[in-house]
Amino acid sequence: MPEFFTVRTPPEAWRLFRQHFTPQVRAVRVPTVDALDRVLAEPLTSPQDLPEFPRSTVDGYAVNAADTYGASPGLPAFLDVIGEMPMGRAVDLRVGVGQAVLVHTGGMVPSGASGVVMVENTQQVDAASIEVLRPVAEGENVIQVGEDIRQGDPILAPGHTLRPQDIGGLLALGITSVAVAEAPRVGIVSTGDEVVPPGQPVQPGQVRDINSYTLAALTRRAGGAPTLYGIVPDQRPALMATLTQAHAENDLVVLSAGSSVSYRDLSAEVIAELGQPGVLAHGLSVRPGKPTIIAVCDGVPVFGLPGNPVSAMVIFDLVVAPAIRSLLGAPR
């Protein structure tokens, strides 16, 4: 039976693991509105300029900036108001010399205008004219076409975890679906004659199975899709049958307990029979969590975690979560 002769440091064990494991990312297309916290599986480029039209950043008047040069409260510039740009639709207005058009925050700036003077810096003379009390520079208070992003510019790269602001930005560009990494299938097996289901009364010497459910929650948080295979007794045929099934049905397998060196330890020797290269590390030089198994069996990672819940959580975050992230194409 394997012993602690392959104890490795966590960095050494991870390097060895990655030498023997090449993750394959499976992509699935989902609506952008449902893609929060999913890992992108394709490069995205902008299909359009944003904004697609020049927009005002203030409420005010679109003007020819040169008409306002030198304007002051004591010597204002007088401009004729020729109309208003309503929100949400285009109006065929063009600003000429000595003219102004009323615009609103976020609204379109009409052609011919080179700046927007804030309404606070104007004074209405009558229904058709205003005084400008302060000059504006070329482009002042205007977001130009493509200022946020240009058509064809890269937006997001594969491996990026989509955030709320990403969802909004993609939808602003009309990107309504994206290819994301499919959640890796993670089989979770709990072992031990002393382990019983959480809803069952505990007899002396027994403990409730909390690791299966803790590891399932950690798996979901890491981006995986867990499947629980129940509690397996410390019997070789039962453990071999369950592990063989989990190995065949999942992208990654996690065992809880059964990894300490003792006369009842079956995990390492059973894992070694699942495929090549088999067990890469039987023990990590870390506390808590030393009795850990790291293996790759015919392309499927298999991890044996300590039975202590705290140790199991530590090792999950140390090696299992990064392995799940690699199956998503995401950074460790």
PDB file of N, CA and C in Angstrom, residues 55-63 81 83-85 100-110 115-123 141:
ATOM      1  N   ARG A  55     -22.684  62.451 -28.023  1.00  0.00           N
ATOM      2  CA  ARG A  55     -23.651  62.626 -26.939  1.00  0.00           C
ATOM      3  C   ARG A  55     -23.218  63.762 -26.022  1.00  0.00           C
ATOM      4  N   SER A  56     -24.198  64.464 -25.520  1.00  0.00           N
ATOM      5  CA  SER A  56     -23.924  65.533 -24.568  1.00  0.00           C
ATOM      6  C   SER A  56     -23.799  64.954 -23.162  1.00  0.00           C
ATOM      7  N   THR A  57     -22.854  65.481 -22.401  1.00  0.00           N
ATOM      8  CA  THR A  57     -22.691  65.039 -21.014  1.00  0.00           C
ATOM      9  C   THR A  57     -23.413  65.954 -20.030  1.00  0.00           C
ATOM     10  N   VAL A  58     -24.055  66.998 -20.552  1.00  0.00           N
ATOM     11  CA  VAL A  58     -24.744  67.958 -19.683  1.00  0.00           C
ATOM     12  C   VAL A  58     -26.048  68.407 -20.341  1.00  0.00           C
ATOM     13  N   ASP A  59     -26.891  69.017 -19.546  1.00  0.00           N
ATOM     14  CA  ASP A  59     -28.027  69.761 -20.094  1.00  0.00           C
ATOM     15  C   ASP A  59     -27.515  71.131 -20.526  1.00  0.00           C
ATOM     16  N   GLY A  60     -27.829  71.529 -21.735  1.00  0.00           N
ATOM     17  CA  GLY A  60     -27.335  72.822 -22.190  1.00  0.00           C
ATOM     18  C   GLY A  60     -27.654  73.080 -23.642  1.00  0.00           C
ATOM     19  N   TYR A  61     -26.743  73.797 -24.297  1.00  0.00           N
ATOM     20  CA  TYR A  61     -26.953  74.180 -25.690  1.00  0.00           C
ATOM     21  C   TYR A  61     -25.753  73.759 -26.530  1.00  0.00           C
ATOM     22  N   ALA A  62     -26.055  73.035 -27.613  1.00  0.00           N
ATOM     23  CA  ALA A  62     -25.014  72.677 -28.569  1.00  0.00           C
ATOM     24  C   ALA A  62     -24.717  73.907 -29.416  1.00  0.00           C
ATOM     25  N   VAL A  63     -23.429  74.227 -29.525  1.00  0.00           N
ATOM     26  CA  VAL A  63     -23.041  75.470 -30.198  1.00  0.00           C
ATOM     27  C   VAL A  63     -21.794  75.246 -31.045  1.00  0.00           C
ATOM     28  N   VAL A  81     -31.560  80.368 -30.813  1.00  0.00           N
ATOM     29  CA  VAL A  81     -31.948  78.983 -30.539  1.00  0.00           C
ATOM     30  C   VAL A  81     -32.861  78.519 -31.669  1.00  0.00           C
ATOM     31  N   GLY A  83     -33.878  75.239 -32.164  1.00  0.00           N
ATOM     32  CA  GLY A  83     -34.652  74.030 -31.903  1.00  0.00           C
ATOM     33  C   GLY A  83     -34.111  73.231 -30.734  1.00  0.00           C
ATOM     34  N   GLU A  84     -34.634  72.018 -30.589  1.00  0.00           N
ATOM     35  CA  GLU A  84     -34.282  71.125 -29.485  1.00  0.00           C
ATOM     36  C   GLU A  84     -34.065  69.715 -30.020  1.00  0.00           C
ATOM     37  N   MET A  85     -33.057  69.015 -29.457  1.00  0.00           N
ATOM     38  CA  MET A  85     -32.823  67.609 -29.792  1.00  0.00           C
ATOM     39  C   MET A  85     -33.539  66.755 -28.747  1.00  0.00           C
ATOM     40  N   ALA A 100     -27.710  77.966 -31.801  1.00  0.00           N
ATOM     41  CA  ALA A 100     -27.624  77.002 -30.699  1.00  0.00           C
ATOM     42  C   ALA A 100     -28.834  76.082 -30.747  1.00  0.00           C
ATOM     43  N   VAL A 101     -28.642  74.859 -30.229  1.00  0.00           N
ATOM     44  CA  VAL A 101     -29.727  73.880 -30.144  1.00  0.00           C
ATOM     45  C   VAL A 101     -29.767  73.341 -28.716  1.00  0.00           C
ATOM     46  N   LEU A 102     -30.946  73.314 -28.125  1.00  0.00           N
ATOM     47  CA  LEU A 102     -31.107  72.790 -26.771  1.00  0.00           C
ATOM     48  C   LEU A 102     -30.895  71.273 -26.776  1.00  0.00           C
ATOM     49  N   VAL A 103     -30.006  70.780 -25.885  1.00  0.00           N
ATOM     50  CA  VAL A 103     -29.732  69.342 -25.780  1.00  0.00           C
ATOM     51  C   VAL A 103     -29.828  68.924 -24.315  1.00  0.00           C
ATOM     52  N   HIS A 104     -29.948  67.601 -24.115  1.00  0.00           N
ATOM     53  CA  HIS A 104     -30.100  67.057 -22.769  1.00  0.00           C
ATOM     54  C   HIS A 104     -28.979  66.052 -22.479  1.00  0.00           C
ATOM     55  N   THR A 105     -28.728  65.806 -21.208  1.00  0.00           N
ATOM     56  CA  THR A 105     -27.677  64.870 -20.809  1.00  0.00           C
ATOM     57  C   THR A 105     -27.912  63.493 -21.428  1.00  0.00           C
ATOM     58  N   GLY A 106     -26.918  62.997 -22.146  1.00  0.00           N
ATOM     59  CA  GLY A 106     -27.028  61.702 -22.812  1.00  0.00           C
ATOM     60  C   GLY A 106     -27.659  61.768 -24.175  1.00  0.00           C
ATOM     61  N   GLY A 107     -28.168  62.934 -24.548  1.00  0.00           N
ATOM     62  CA  GLY A 107     -28.829  63.066 -25.838  1.00  0.00           C
ATOM     63  C   GLY A 107     -27.857  63.331 -26.971  1.00  0.00           C
ATOM     64  N   MET A 108     -28.379  63.248 -28.189  1.00  0.00           N
ATOM     65  CA  MET A 108     -27.567  63.448 -29.383  1.00  0.00           C
ATOM     66  C   MET A 108     -27.192  64.918 -29.540  1.00  0.00           C
ATOM     67  N   VAL A 109     -25.943  65.142 -29.963  1.00  0.00           N
ATOM     68  CA  VAL A 109     -25.479  66.481 -30.305  1.00  0.00           C
ATOM     69  C   VAL A 109     -25.663  66.663 -31.809  1.00  0.00           C
ATOM     70  N   PRO A 110     -26.317  67.716 -32.251  1.00  0.00           N
ATOM     71  CA  PRO A 110     -26.588  67.880 -33.684  1.00  0.00           C
ATOM     72  C   PRO A 110     -25.326  68.166 -34.485  1.00  0.00           C
ATOM     73  N   GLY A 115     -19.301  71.874 -29.469  1.00  0.00           N
ATOM     74  CA  GLY A 115     -19.246  71.871 -28.018  1.00  0.00           C
ATOM     75  C   GLY A 115     -20.628  72.116 -27.451  1.00  0.00           C
ATOM     76  N   VAL A 116     -20.749  71.908 -26.148  1.00  0.00           N
ATOM     77  CA  VAL A 116     -22.028  72.145 -25.470  1.00  0.00           C
ATOM     78  C   VAL A 116     -21.770  73.044 -24.270  1.00  0.00           C
ATOM     79  N   VAL A 117     -22.484  74.146 -24.219  1.00  0.00           N
ATOM     80  CA  VAL A 117     -22.374  75.044 -23.076  1.00  0.00           C
ATOM     81  C   VAL A 117     -23.439  74.658 -22.055  1.00  0.00           C
ATOM     82  N   MET A 118     -23.043  74.536 -20.796  1.00  0.00           N
ATOM     83  CA  MET A 118     -23.980  74.142 -19.744  1.00  0.00           C
ATOM     84  C   MET A 118     -25.072  75.191 -19.602  1.00  0.00           C
ATOM     85  N   VAL A 119     -26.283  74.716 -19.317  1.00  0.00           N
ATOM     86  CA  VAL A 119     -27.406  75.635 -19.188  1.00  0.00           C
ATOM     87  C   VAL A 119     -27.161  76.651 -18.074  1.00  0.00           C
ATOM     88  N   GLU A 120     -26.369  76.256 -17.059  1.00  0.00           N
ATOM     89  CA  GLU A 120     -26.063  77.184 -15.966  1.00  0.00           C
ATOM     90  C   GLU A 120     -25.232  78.370 -16.432  1.00  0.00           C
ATOM     91  N   ASN A 121     -24.540  78.190 -17.554  1.00  0.00           N
ATOM     92  CA  ASN A 121     -23.689  79.259 -18.079  1.00  0.00           C
ATOM     93  C   ASN A 121     -24.370  80.036 -19.202  1.00  0.00           C
ATOM     94  N   THR A 122     -25.695  79.965 -19.217  1.00  0.00           N
ATOM     95  CA  THR A 122     -26.466  80.713 -20.216  1.00  0.00           C
ATOM     96  C   THR A 122     -27.581  81.487 -19.519  1.00  0.00           C
ATOM     97  N   GLN A 123     -28.122  82.403 -20.241  1.00  0.00           N
ATOM     98  CA  GLN A 123     -29.277  83.152 -19.751  1.00  0.00           C
ATOM     99  C   GLN A 123     -30.225  83.361 -20.920  1.00  0.00           C
ATOM    100  N   ASN A 141     -17.804  68.957 -23.110  1.00  0.00           N
ATOM    101  CA  ASN A 141     -19.105  68.393 -22.714  1.00  0.00           C
ATOM    102  C   ASN A 141     -19.727  67.505 -23.791  1.00  0.00           C
TER     103      ASN A 141
END
